[in-house]
Protein backbone atom coordinates (compact mmCIF):
# COMPACT_ATOMS: atom_id res chain seq x y z
CA UNK A 1 0.00 0.00 0.00
CA UNK A 2 1.75 3.25 -1.10
CA UNK A 3 2.25 5.87 1.61
CA UNK A 4 -0.27 8.74 1.16
CA UNK A 5 1.34 11.90 -0.18
CA UNK A 6 0.13 13.87 2.83
CA UNK A 7 2.52 11.79 4.99
CA UNK A 8 5.68 13.11 3.31
CA UNK A 9 5.08 16.33 1.37
CA UNK A 10 2.65 19.27 1.42
CA UNK A 11 0.19 19.86 -1.40
CA UNK A 12 1.55 23.27 -2.31
CA UNK A 13 4.44 22.15 -4.56
CA UNK A 14 4.03 21.76 -8.34
CA UNK A 15 4.37 18.22 -9.73
CA UNK A 16 7.44 17.77 -11.94
CA UNK A 17 9.58 20.57 -10.48
CA UNK A 18 12.44 18.09 -10.07
CA UNK A 19 11.92 16.23 -13.37
CA UNK A 20 15.15 14.74 -14.77
CA UNK A 21 17.07 15.53 -11.58
CA UNK A 22 18.90 13.05 -9.41
CA UNK A 23 19.26 13.11 -5.64
CA UNK A 24 21.99 11.20 -3.77
CA UNK A 25 21.26 10.66 -0.08
CA UNK A 26 23.28 9.05 2.73
CA UNK A 27 21.28 7.71 5.64
CA UNK A 28 18.51 7.41 3.06
CA UNK A 29 16.79 4.42 4.65
CA UNK A 30 16.20 6.35 7.89
CA UNK A 31 12.86 7.90 8.80
CA UNK A 32 13.75 11.55 8.12
CA UNK A 33 15.94 11.11 5.05
CA UNK A 34 13.59 8.65 3.37
CA UNK A 35 10.78 11.24 3.67
CA UNK A 36 13.05 13.93 2.19
CA UNK A 37 13.89 11.68 -0.78
CA UNK A 38 10.28 10.50 -1.19
CA UNK A 39 9.12 14.11 -1.50
CA UNK A 40 11.74 14.89 -4.16
CA UNK A 41 10.89 11.68 -6.05
CA UNK A 42 7.18 12.50 -5.90
CA UNK A 43 8.00 15.88 -7.45
CA UNK A 44 9.94 14.34 -10.36
CA UNK A 45 13.45 13.34 -9.22
CA UNK A 46 15.15 9.98 -9.45
CA UNK A 47 17.23 8.95 -6.46
CA UNK A 48 20.02 6.87 -5.03
CA UNK A 49 19.91 6.13 -1.31
CA UNK A 50 22.86 4.83 0.67
CA UNK A 51 22.83 2.79 3.86
CA UNK A 52 24.78 0.25 5.87
CA UNK A 53 22.10 -2.45 5.90
CA UNK A 54 21.65 -3.99 2.44
CA UNK A 55 18.18 -5.48 2.90
CA UNK A 56 16.73 -2.37 4.58
CA UNK A 57 18.26 0.05 2.08
CA UNK A 58 16.97 -1.89 -0.94
CA UNK A 59 13.52 -2.31 0.61
CA UNK A 60 13.19 1.42 1.40
CA UNK A 61 14.38 2.33 -2.12
CA UNK A 62 11.67 0.14 -3.66
CA UNK A 63 9.11 1.70 -1.38
CA UNK A 64 10.18 5.27 -2.22
CA UNK A 65 9.87 4.45 -5.94
CA UNK A 66 6.10 4.01 -5.46
CA UNK A 67 5.84 7.78 -4.87
CA UNK A 68 5.67 8.39 -8.64
CA UNK A 69 4.94 6.05 -11.55
CA UNK A 70 8.15 5.56 -13.56
CA UNK A 71 10.46 6.75 -10.78
CA UNK A 72 13.91 5.17 -10.59
CA UNK A 73 15.24 4.73 -7.05
CA UNK A 74 18.39 2.72 -6.36
CA UNK A 75 19.24 1.47 -2.87
CA UNK A 76 22.93 0.81 -2.30
CA UNK A 77 23.58 -1.02 0.97
CA UNK A 78 26.77 -2.12 2.69
CA UNK A 79 28.13 1.41 2.39
CA UNK A 80 29.81 2.87 5.47
CA UNK A 81 30.14 6.64 5.09
CA UNK A 82 33.39 6.43 7.10
CA UNK A 83 34.96 4.65 4.13
CA UNK A 84 35.61 7.07 1.27
CA UNK A 85 36.11 4.29 -1.30
CA UNK A 86 32.65 2.84 -0.45
CA UNK A 87 31.06 6.22 -1.14
CA UNK A 88 33.06 6.85 -4.30
CA UNK A 89 31.89 3.52 -5.72
CA UNK A 90 28.27 4.32 -4.79
CA UNK A 91 28.51 7.74 -6.44
CA UNK A 92 29.93 6.17 -9.61
CA UNK A 93 27.11 3.62 -9.72
CA UNK A 94 24.53 6.37 -9.19
CA UNK A 95 25.87 8.45 -12.07
CA UNK A 96 26.21 5.40 -14.32
CA UNK A 97 22.60 4.32 -13.72
CA UNK A 98 20.83 7.66 -13.28
CA UNK A 99 23.03 10.05 -15.30
CA UNK A 100 23.96 12.81 -12.85
CA UNK A 101 23.85 14.04 -9.27
CA UNK A 102 22.02 17.34 -8.91
CA UNK A 103 21.15 17.28 -5.20
CA UNK A 104 22.84 15.72 -2.20
CA UNK A 105 21.43 15.05 1.25
CA UNK A 106 24.14 14.16 3.78
CA UNK A 107 22.02 12.51 6.43
CA UNK A 108 23.94 9.54 7.87
CA UNK A 109 24.42 9.97 11.64
CA UNK A 110 25.09 8.05 14.82
CA UNK A 111 23.82 8.78 18.31
CA UNK A 112 23.34 7.45 21.83
CA UNK A 113 23.07 9.00 25.26
CA UNK A 114 26.30 8.94 27.31
CA UNK A 115 28.03 11.26 29.75
CA UNK A 116 31.51 12.51 28.92
CA UNK A 117 33.06 10.15 31.46
CA UNK A 118 31.01 7.16 30.25
CA UNK A 119 32.14 7.76 26.66
CA UNK A 120 35.18 5.76 25.65
CA UNK A 121 37.63 7.48 23.35
CA UNK A 122 36.48 5.09 20.64
CA UNK A 123 32.79 5.90 21.28
CA UNK A 124 33.48 9.64 20.84
CA UNK A 125 35.55 8.95 17.74
CA UNK A 126 32.87 6.66 16.24
CA UNK A 127 30.28 9.43 16.26
CA UNK A 128 32.78 11.98 14.95
CA UNK A 129 33.71 9.56 12.18
CA UNK A 130 30.13 8.79 11.13
CA UNK A 131 28.90 12.38 11.34
CA UNK A 132 31.84 14.63 10.45
CA UNK A 133 34.11 12.39 8.37
CA UNK A 134 31.01 10.78 6.81
CA UNK A 135 29.63 14.18 5.78
CA UNK A 136 33.00 15.26 4.44
CA UNK A 137 33.37 12.01 2.48
CA UNK A 138 29.86 12.48 1.04
CA UNK A 139 30.67 16.04 -0.01
CA UNK A 140 34.04 15.09 -1.47
CA UNK A 141 32.71 12.12 -3.44
CA UNK A 142 29.76 14.06 -4.94
CA UNK A 143 31.43 17.46 -5.41
CA UNK A 144 32.53 16.99 -9.05
CA UNK A 145 28.91 16.23 -9.98
CA UNK A 146 27.50 19.07 -7.84
CA UNK A 147 29.88 21.49 -9.58
CA UNK A 148 28.86 20.14 -13.00
CA UNK A 149 25.15 20.45 -12.22
CA UNK A 150 25.52 23.80 -10.42
CA UNK A 151 27.37 25.27 -13.40
CA UNK A 152 24.52 24.23 -15.74
CA UNK A 153 21.73 25.47 -13.51
CA UNK A 154 22.98 28.86 -12.33
CA UNK A 155 20.53 31.71 -12.52
CA UNK A 156 21.49 34.20 -15.26
CA UNK A 157 23.30 37.11 -13.56
CA UNK A 158 21.91 39.70 -16.00
CA UNK A 159 18.25 38.68 -16.21
CA UNK A 160 18.02 36.87 -12.85
CA UNK A 161 16.00 34.20 -14.67
CA UNK A 162 16.44 30.57 -13.60
CA UNK A 163 17.38 28.21 -16.43
CA UNK A 164 14.44 26.43 -18.07
CA UNK A 165 15.79 23.12 -16.82
CA UNK A 166 15.40 24.07 -13.16
CA UNK A 167 17.97 23.85 -10.40
CA UNK A 168 20.98 21.75 -9.47
CA UNK A 169 24.27 21.74 -7.60
CA UNK A 170 22.73 21.80 -4.13
CA UNK A 171 23.66 20.05 -0.92
CA UNK A 172 21.82 19.87 2.39
CA UNK A 173 23.48 18.50 5.53
CA UNK A 174 21.15 17.18 8.23
CA UNK A 175 22.32 18.59 11.56
CA UNK A 176 20.65 19.32 14.92
CA UNK A 177 20.16 22.16 17.42
CA UNK A 178 21.61 20.61 20.58
CA UNK A 179 25.00 22.32 20.20
CA UNK A 180 23.55 25.85 20.14
CA UNK A 181 23.47 25.96 23.92
CA UNK A 182 24.76 22.58 25.10
CA UNK A 183 23.02 19.41 26.24
CA UNK A 184 24.01 16.77 28.80
CA UNK A 185 24.90 13.27 27.54
CA UNK A 186 25.24 14.60 24.00
CA UNK A 187 28.79 16.04 23.95
CA UNK A 188 29.92 13.70 21.18
CA UNK A 189 26.98 14.49 18.85
CA UNK A 190 27.10 18.20 19.67
CA UNK A 191 30.76 18.47 18.66
CA UNK A 192 30.04 16.50 15.49
CA UNK A 193 27.02 18.58 14.47
CA UNK A 194 28.95 21.82 15.07
CA UNK A 195 31.60 20.45 12.71
CA UNK A 196 29.00 19.65 10.06
CA UNK A 197 27.55 23.17 10.32
CA UNK A 198 31.02 24.57 9.78
CA UNK A 199 31.66 22.30 6.78
CA UNK A 200 28.45 23.56 5.16
CA UNK A 201 29.44 27.19 5.67
CA UNK A 202 32.86 26.63 4.10
CA UNK A 203 31.27 24.79 1.17
CA UNK A 204 28.86 27.67 0.54
CA UNK A 205 31.70 30.19 0.38
CA UNK A 206 34.19 28.07 -1.50
CA UNK A 207 31.82 26.57 -4.10
CA UNK A 208 29.22 29.35 -4.49
CA UNK A 209 31.27 30.80 -7.36
CA UNK A 210 30.88 27.43 -9.14
CA UNK A 211 27.10 27.37 -8.76
CA UNK A 212 26.83 25.12 -5.67
CA UNK A 213 24.63 26.02 -2.71
CA UNK A 214 25.12 24.44 0.71
CA UNK A 215 22.75 24.60 3.65
CA UNK A 216 21.97 22.93 6.94
CA UNK A 217 18.57 21.62 7.96
CA UNK A 218 18.38 21.34 11.75
CA UNK A 219 15.40 19.23 12.78
CA UNK A 220 13.92 19.51 16.25
CA UNK A 221 12.02 16.66 17.92
CA UNK A 222 10.43 14.78 15.01
CA UNK A 223 7.81 12.16 15.84
CA UNK A 224 8.51 8.48 15.16
CA UNK A 225 12.24 8.91 14.55
CA UNK A 226 15.08 6.87 16.01
CA UNK A 227 16.61 10.08 17.40
CA UNK A 228 13.47 10.96 19.39
CA UNK A 229 13.02 7.37 20.58
CA UNK A 230 16.60 7.30 21.84
CA UNK A 231 16.59 10.70 23.49
CA UNK A 232 13.13 10.95 25.06
CA UNK A 233 11.61 8.17 27.21
CA UNK A 234 8.06 7.20 26.12
CA UNK A 235 6.50 8.22 29.45
CA UNK A 236 7.95 11.75 29.09
CA UNK A 237 6.55 12.41 25.62
CA UNK A 238 3.09 13.75 26.45
CA UNK A 239 4.33 16.32 28.98
CA UNK A 240 7.18 17.32 26.69
CA UNK A 241 4.81 17.90 23.76
CA UNK A 242 2.54 20.10 25.86
CA UNK A 243 5.51 22.24 26.91
CA UNK A 244 6.44 23.09 23.33
CA UNK A 245 5.55 26.45 21.71
CA UNK A 246 3.49 24.82 18.94
CA UNK A 247 2.21 22.05 21.22
CA UNK A 248 3.31 19.25 18.93
CA UNK A 249 6.32 17.29 17.74
CA UNK A 250 7.52 17.86 14.22
CA UNK A 251 6.42 15.56 11.40
CA UNK A 252 8.86 14.16 8.83
CA UNK A 253 6.88 16.13 6.26
CA UNK A 254 8.10 19.35 7.91
CA UNK A 255 11.68 18.35 7.10
CA UNK A 256 10.79 17.13 3.61
CA UNK A 257 9.07 20.44 2.79
CA UNK A 258 12.14 22.40 3.97
CA UNK A 259 14.29 20.28 1.67
CA UNK A 260 11.99 20.84 -1.31
CA UNK A 261 12.18 24.59 -0.65
CA UNK A 262 15.98 24.62 -0.53
CA UNK A 263 16.35 22.57 -3.74
CA UNK A 264 13.65 24.45 -5.67
CA UNK A 265 13.82 27.75 -7.58
CA UNK A 266 12.45 29.38 -4.43
CA UNK A 267 15.72 28.58 -2.61
CA UNK A 268 18.08 29.87 -5.31
CA UNK A 269 19.62 32.69 -3.25
CA UNK A 270 19.75 30.79 0.03
CA UNK A 271 23.19 29.38 0.83
CA UNK A 272 25.46 29.15 3.87
CA UNK A 273 22.35 29.07 6.07
CA UNK A 274 20.82 26.88 8.73
CA UNK A 275 17.12 26.24 8.40
CA UNK A 276 15.96 25.25 11.87
CA UNK A 277 12.74 23.22 11.66
CA UNK A 278 11.94 22.69 15.31
CA UNK A 279 8.83 24.70 16.27
CA UNK A 280 11.13 26.95 18.39
CA UNK A 281 12.10 23.95 20.54
CA UNK A 282 15.72 24.98 21.08
CA UNK A 283 14.77 28.49 22.18
CA UNK A 284 12.64 26.90 24.89
CA UNK A 285 14.74 23.96 26.02
CA UNK A 286 18.28 24.19 24.74
CA UNK A 287 17.84 22.02 21.70
CA UNK A 288 17.36 18.55 20.39
C1 LIG B 1 28.27 4.43 25.43
C2 LIG B 1 28.54 3.36 23.39
C3 LIG B 1 27.12 3.21 23.27
C4 LIG B 1 26.30 3.73 24.32
C5 LIG B 1 28.08 2.32 21.53
N1 LIG B 1 29.07 2.79 22.30
N2 LIG B 1 26.88 2.58 22.09
N3 LIG B 1 29.10 3.96 24.46
N4 LIG B 1 26.93 4.32 25.36
N5 LIG B 1 24.98 3.62 24.28
C6 LIG B 1 30.49 2.68 22.05
C7 LIG B 1 30.95 1.25 21.89
O1 LIG B 1 31.13 0.62 23.15
C8 LIG B 1 32.28 1.42 21.15
O2 LIG B 1 33.30 1.86 22.01
C9 LIG B 1 31.97 2.61 20.24
O3 LIG B 1 30.85 3.29 20.79
C10 LIG B 1 31.65 2.18 18.84
O4 LIG B 1 30.55 1.28 18.92
P1 LIG B 1 30.33 0.18 17.78
O5 LIG B 1 29.03 -0.48 18.04
O6 LIG B 1 31.53 -0.67 17.64
O7 LIG B 1 30.33 1.08 16.48
P2 LIG B 1 29.42 1.06 15.24
O8 LIG B 1 28.96 -0.31 14.93
O9 LIG B 1 30.14 1.78 14.20
O10 LIG B 1 28.12 1.89 15.70
C11 LIG B 1 28.11 3.27 15.76
C12 LIG B 1 27.10 3.78 16.79
C13 LIG B 1 25.75 3.11 16.62
C14 LIG B 1 27.00 5.27 16.66
C15 LIG B 1 27.63 3.43 18.18
O11 LIG B 1 24.84 3.56 17.61
C16 LIG B 1 25.18 3.33 15.25
O12 LIG B 1 25.58 2.66 14.30
N6 LIG B 1 24.26 4.22 15.06
C17 LIG B 1 23.65 4.47 13.74
C18 LIG B 1 22.22 4.64 13.88
C19 LIG B 1 21.89 5.81 14.78
O13 LIG B 1 22.55 6.06 15.77
N7 LIG B 1 20.83 6.48 14.48
C20 LIG B 1 20.39 7.55 15.32
C21 LIG B 1 20.59 8.72 14.59
S1 LIG B 1 19.66 9.98 15.35
P3 LIG B 1 34.42 0.85 22.60
O14 LIG B 1 35.31 1.72 23.42
O15 LIG B 1 33.67 -0.16 23.42
O16 LIG B 1 35.11 0.26 21.42
C22 LIG B 1 20.65 11.25 15.34
C23 LIG B 1 20.01 12.48 15.79
C24 LIG B 1 21.05 13.36 16.37
O17 LIG B 1 21.76 11.18 14.99
C25 LIG B 1 20.46 14.59 16.89
C26 LIG B 1 19.77 14.42 18.16
C27 LIG B 1 18.44 15.00 18.12
Coordinates of C-alpha atoms and ligand atoms in Angstrom, one line a residue:
X1 CA 0.0 0.0 0.0
X2 CA 1.8 3.2 -1.1
X3 CA 2.2 5.9 1.6
X4 CA -0.3 8.7 1.2
X5 CA 1.3 11.9 -0.2
X6 CA 0.1 13.9 2.8
X7 CA 2.5 11.8 5.0
X8 CA 5.7 13.1 3.3
X9 CA 5.1 16.3 1.4
X10 CA 2.7 19.3 1.4
X11 CA 0.2 19.9 -1.4
X12 CA 1.5 23.3 -2.3
X13 CA 4.4 22.1 -4.6
X14 CA 4.0 21.8 -8.3
X15 CA 4.4 18.2 -9.7
X16 CA 7.4 17.8 -11.9
X17 CA 9.6 20.6 -10.5
X18 CA 12.4 18.1 -10.1
X19 CA 11.9 16.2 -13.4
X20 CA 15.1 14.7 -14.8
X21 CA 17.1 15.5 -11.6
X22 CA 18.9 13.0 -9.4
X23 CA 19.3 13.1 -5.6
X24 CA 22.0 11.2 -3.8
X25 CA 21.3 10.7 -0.1
X26 CA 23.3 9.1 2.7
X27 CA 21.3 7.7 5.6
X28 CA 18.5 7.4 3.1
X29 CA 16.8 4.4 4.7
X30 CA 16.2 6.4 7.9
X31 CA 12.9 7.9 8.8
X32 CA 13.7 11.6 8.1
X33 CA 15.9 11.1 5.1
X34 CA 13.6 8.7 3.4
X35 CA 10.8 11.2 3.7
X36 CA 13.0 13.9 2.2
X37 CA 13.9 11.7 -0.8
X38 CA 10.3 10.5 -1.2
X39 CA 9.1 14.1 -1.5
X40 CA 11.7 14.9 -4.2
X41 CA 10.9 11.7 -6.0
X42 CA 7.2 12.5 -5.9
X43 CA 8.0 15.9 -7.5
X44 CA 9.9 14.3 -10.4
X45 CA 13.4 13.3 -9.2
X46 CA 15.1 10.0 -9.5
X47 CA 17.2 8.9 -6.5
X48 CA 20.0 6.9 -5.0
X49 CA 19.9 6.1 -1.3
X50 CA 22.9 4.8 0.7
X51 CA 22.8 2.8 3.9
X52 CA 24.8 0.3 5.9
X53 CA 22.1 -2.5 5.9
X54 CA 21.6 -4.0 2.4
X55 CA 18.2 -5.5 2.9
X56 CA 16.7 -2.4 4.6
X57 CA 18.3 0.1 2.1
X58 CA 17.0 -1.9 -0.9
X59 CA 13.5 -2.3 0.6
X60 CA 13.2 1.4 1.4
X61 CA 14.4 2.3 -2.1
X62 CA 11.7 0.1 -3.7
X63 CA 9.1 1.7 -1.4
X64 CA 10.2 5.3 -2.2
X65 CA 9.9 4.4 -5.9
X66 CA 6.1 4.0 -5.5
X67 CA 5.8 7.8 -4.9
X68 CA 5.7 8.4 -8.6
X69 CA 4.9 6.0 -11.6
X70 CA 8.2 5.6 -13.6
X71 CA 10.5 6.8 -10.8
X72 CA 13.9 5.2 -10.6
X73 CA 15.2 4.7 -7.1
X74 CA 18.4 2.7 -6.4
X75 CA 19.2 1.5 -2.9
X76 CA 22.9 0.8 -2.3
X77 CA 23.6 -1.0 1.0
X78 CA 26.8 -2.1 2.7
X79 CA 28.1 1.4 2.4
X80 CA 29.8 2.9 5.5
X81 CA 30.1 6.6 5.1
X82 CA 33.4 6.4 7.1
X83 CA 35.0 4.6 4.1
X84 CA 35.6 7.1 1.3
X85 CA 36.1 4.3 -1.3
X86 CA 32.7 2.8 -0.5
X87 CA 31.1 6.2 -1.1
X88 CA 33.1 6.8 -4.3
X89 CA 31.9 3.5 -5.7
X90 CA 28.3 4.3 -4.8
X91 CA 28.5 7.7 -6.4
X92 CA 29.9 6.2 -9.6
X93 CA 27.1 3.6 -9.7
X94 CA 24.5 6.4 -9.2
X95 CA 25.9 8.5 -12.1
X96 CA 26.2 5.4 -14.3
X97 CA 22.6 4.3 -13.7
X98 CA 20.8 7.7 -13.3
X99 CA 23.0 10.0 -15.3
X100 CA 24.0 12.8 -12.8
X101 CA 23.9 14.0 -9.3
X102 CA 22.0 17.3 -8.9
X103 CA 21.2 17.3 -5.2
X104 CA 22.8 15.7 -2.2
X105 CA 21.4 15.0 1.3
X106 CA 24.1 14.2 3.8
X107 CA 22.0 12.5 6.4
X108 CA 23.9 9.5 7.9
X109 CA 24.4 10.0 11.6
X110 CA 25.1 8.0 14.8
X111 CA 23.8 8.8 18.3
X112 CA 23.3 7.4 21.8
X113 CA 23.1 9.0 25.3
X114 CA 26.3 8.9 27.3
X115 CA 28.0 11.3 29.7
X116 CA 31.5 12.5 28.9
X117 CA 33.1 10.2 31.5
X118 CA 31.0 7.2 30.2
X119 CA 32.1 7.8 26.7
X120 CA 35.2 5.8 25.6
X121 CA 37.6 7.5 23.4
X122 CA 36.5 5.1 20.6
X123 CA 32.8 5.9 21.3
X124 CA 33.5 9.6 20.8
X125 CA 35.5 9.0 17.7
X126 CA 32.9 6.7 16.2
X127 CA 30.3 9.4 16.3
X128 CA 32.8 12.0 14.9
X129 CA 33.7 9.6 12.2
X130 CA 30.1 8.8 11.1
X131 CA 28.9 12.4 11.3
X132 CA 31.8 14.6 10.4
X133 CA 34.1 12.4 8.4
X134 CA 31.0 10.8 6.8
X135 CA 29.6 14.2 5.8
X136 CA 33.0 15.3 4.4
X137 CA 33.4 12.0 2.5
X138 CA 29.9 12.5 1.0
X139 CA 30.7 16.0 0.0
X140 CA 34.0 15.1 -1.5
X141 CA 32.7 12.1 -3.4
X142 CA 29.8 14.1 -4.9
X143 CA 31.4 17.5 -5.4
X144 CA 32.5 17.0 -9.1
X145 CA 28.9 16.2 -10.0
X146 CA 27.5 19.1 -7.8
X147 CA 29.9 21.5 -9.6
X148 CA 28.9 20.1 -13.0
X149 CA 25.2 20.5 -12.2
X150 CA 25.5 23.8 -10.4
X151 CA 27.4 25.3 -13.4
X152 CA 24.5 24.2 -15.7
X153 CA 21.7 25.5 -13.5
X154 CA 23.0 28.9 -12.3
X155 CA 20.5 31.7 -12.5
X156 CA 21.5 34.2 -15.3
X157 CA 23.3 37.1 -13.6
X158 CA 21.9 39.7 -16.0
X159 CA 18.2 38.7 -16.2
X160 CA 18.0 36.9 -12.9
X161 CA 16.0 34.2 -14.7
X162 CA 16.4 30.6 -13.6
X163 CA 17.4 28.2 -16.4
X164 CA 14.4 26.4 -18.1
X165 CA 15.8 23.1 -16.8
X166 CA 15.4 24.1 -13.2
X167 CA 18.0 23.9 -10.4
X168 CA 21.0 21.7 -9.5
X169 CA 24.3 21.7 -7.6
X170 CA 22.7 21.8 -4.1
X171 CA 23.7 20.1 -0.9
X172 CA 21.8 19.9 2.4
X173 CA 23.5 18.5 5.5
X174 CA 21.1 17.2 8.2
X175 CA 22.3 18.6 11.6
X176 CA 20.6 19.3 14.9
X177 CA 20.2 22.2 17.4
X178 CA 21.6 20.6 20.6
X179 CA 25.0 22.3 20.2
X180 CA 23.6 25.9 20.1
X181 CA 23.5 26.0 23.9
X182 CA 24.8 22.6 25.1
X183 CA 23.0 19.4 26.2
X184 CA 24.0 16.8 28.8
X185 CA 24.9 13.3 27.5
X186 CA 25.2 14.6 24.0
X187 CA 28.8 16.0 24.0
X188 CA 29.9 13.7 21.2
X189 CA 27.0 14.5 18.9
X190 CA 27.1 18.2 19.7
X191 CA 30.8 18.5 18.7
X192 CA 30.0 16.5 15.5
X193 CA 27.0 18.6 14.5
X194 CA 29.0 21.8 15.1
X195 CA 31.6 20.5 12.7
X196 CA 29.0 19.7 10.1
X197 CA 27.5 23.2 10.3
X198 CA 31.0 24.6 9.8
X199 CA 31.7 22.3 6.8
X200 CA 28.5 23.6 5.2
X201 CA 29.4 27.2 5.7
X202 CA 32.9 26.6 4.1
X203 CA 31.3 24.8 1.2
X204 CA 28.9 27.7 0.5
X205 CA 31.7 30.2 0.4
X206 CA 34.2 28.1 -1.5
X207 CA 31.8 26.6 -4.1
X208 CA 29.2 29.3 -4.5
X209 CA 31.3 30.8 -7.4
X210 CA 30.9 27.4 -9.1
X211 CA 27.1 27.4 -8.8
X212 CA 26.8 25.1 -5.7
X213 CA 24.6 26.0 -2.7
X214 CA 25.1 24.4 0.7
X215 CA 22.8 24.6 3.7
X216 CA 22.0 22.9 6.9
X217 CA 18.6 21.6 8.0
X218 CA 18.4 21.3 11.7
X219 CA 15.4 19.2 12.8
X220 CA 13.9 19.5 16.2
X221 CA 12.0 16.7 17.9
X222 CA 10.4 14.8 15.0
X223 CA 7.8 12.2 15.8
X224 CA 8.5 8.5 15.2
X225 CA 12.2 8.9 14.5
X226 CA 15.1 6.9 16.0
X227 CA 16.6 10.1 17.4
X228 CA 13.5 11.0 19.4
X229 CA 13.0 7.4 20.6
X230 CA 16.6 7.3 21.8
X231 CA 16.6 10.7 23.5
X232 CA 13.1 10.9 25.1
X233 CA 11.6 8.2 27.2
X234 CA 8.1 7.2 26.1
X235 CA 6.5 8.2 29.5
X236 CA 7.9 11.8 29.1
X237 CA 6.5 12.4 25.6
X238 CA 3.1 13.8 26.5
X239 CA 4.3 16.3 29.0
X240 CA 7.2 17.3 26.7
X241 CA 4.8 17.9 23.8
X242 CA 2.5 20.1 25.9
X243 CA 5.5 22.2 26.9
X244 CA 6.4 23.1 23.3
X245 CA 5.5 26.4 21.7
X246 CA 3.5 24.8 18.9
X247 CA 2.2 22.1 21.2
X248 CA 3.3 19.2 18.9
X249 CA 6.3 17.3 17.7
X250 CA 7.5 17.9 14.2
X251 CA 6.4 15.6 11.4
X252 CA 8.9 14.2 8.8
X253 CA 6.9 16.1 6.3
X254 CA 8.1 19.3 7.9
X255 CA 11.7 18.4 7.1
X256 CA 10.8 17.1 3.6
X257 CA 9.1 20.4 2.8
X258 CA 12.1 22.4 4.0
X259 CA 14.3 20.3 1.7
X260 CA 12.0 20.8 -1.3
X261 CA 12.2 24.6 -0.7
X262 CA 16.0 24.6 -0.5
X263 CA 16.3 22.6 -3.7
X264 CA 13.6 24.5 -5.7
X265 CA 13.8 27.8 -7.6
X266 CA 12.4 29.4 -4.4
X267 CA 15.7 28.6 -2.6
X268 CA 18.1 29.9 -5.3
X269 CA 19.6 32.7 -3.3
X270 CA 19.7 30.8 0.0
X271 CA 23.2 29.4 0.8
X272 CA 25.5 29.2 3.9
X273 CA 22.4 29.1 6.1
X274 CA 20.8 26.9 8.7
X275 CA 17.1 26.2 8.4
X276 CA 16.0 25.2 11.9
X277 CA 12.7 23.2 11.7
X278 CA 11.9 22.7 15.3
X279 CA 8.8 24.7 16.3
X280 CA 11.1 26.9 18.4
X281 CA 12.1 24.0 20.5
X282 CA 15.7 25.0 21.1
X283 CA 14.8 28.5 22.2
X284 CA 12.6 26.9 24.9
X285 CA 14.7 24.0 26.0
X286 CA 18.3 24.2 24.7
X287 CA 17.8 22.0 21.7
X288 CA 17.4 18.5 20.4
Ligands
LIG1 C1 28.3 4.4 25.4 C2 28.5 3.4 23.4 C3 27.1 3.2 23.3 C4 26.3 3.7 24.3 C5 28.1 2.3 21.5 N1 29.1 2.8 22.3 N2 26.9 2.6 22.1 N3 29.1 4.0 24.5 N4 26.9 4.3 25.4 N5 25.0 3.6 24.3 C6 30.5 2.7 22.0 C7 31.0 1.2 21.9 O1 31.1 0.6 23.1 C8 32.3 1.4 21.2 O2 33.3 1.9 22.0 C9 32.0 2.6 20.2 O3 30.8 3.3 20.8 C10 31.6 2.2 18.8 O4 30.6 1.3 18.9 P1 30.3 0.2 17.8 O5 29.0 -0.5 18.0 O6 31.5 -0.7 17.6 O7 30.3 1.1 16.5 P2 29.4 1.1 15.2 O8 29.0 -0.3 14.9 O9 30.1 1.8 14.2 O10 28.1 1.9 15.7 C11 28.1 3.3 15.8 C12 27.1 3.8 16.8 C13 25.7 3.1 16.6 C14 27.0 5.3 16.7 C15 27.6 3.4 18.2 O11 24.8 3.6 17.6 C16 25.2 3.3 15.3 O12 25.6 2.7 14.3 N6 24.3 4.2 15.1 C17 23.7 4.5 13.7 C18 22.2 4.6 13.9 C19 21.9 5.8 14.8 O13 22.5 6.1 15.8 N7 20.8 6.5 14.5 C20 20.4 7.6 15.3 C21 20.6 8.7 14.6 S1 19.7 10.0 15.3 P3 34.4 0.8 22.6 O14 35.3 1.7 23.4 O15 33.7 -0.2 23.4 O16 35.1 0.3 21.4 C22 20.6 11.2 15.3 C23 20.0 12.5 15.8 C24 21.0 13.4 16.4 O17 21.8 11.2 15.0 C25 20.5 14.6 16.9 C26 19.8 14.4 18.2 C27 18.4 15.0 18.1

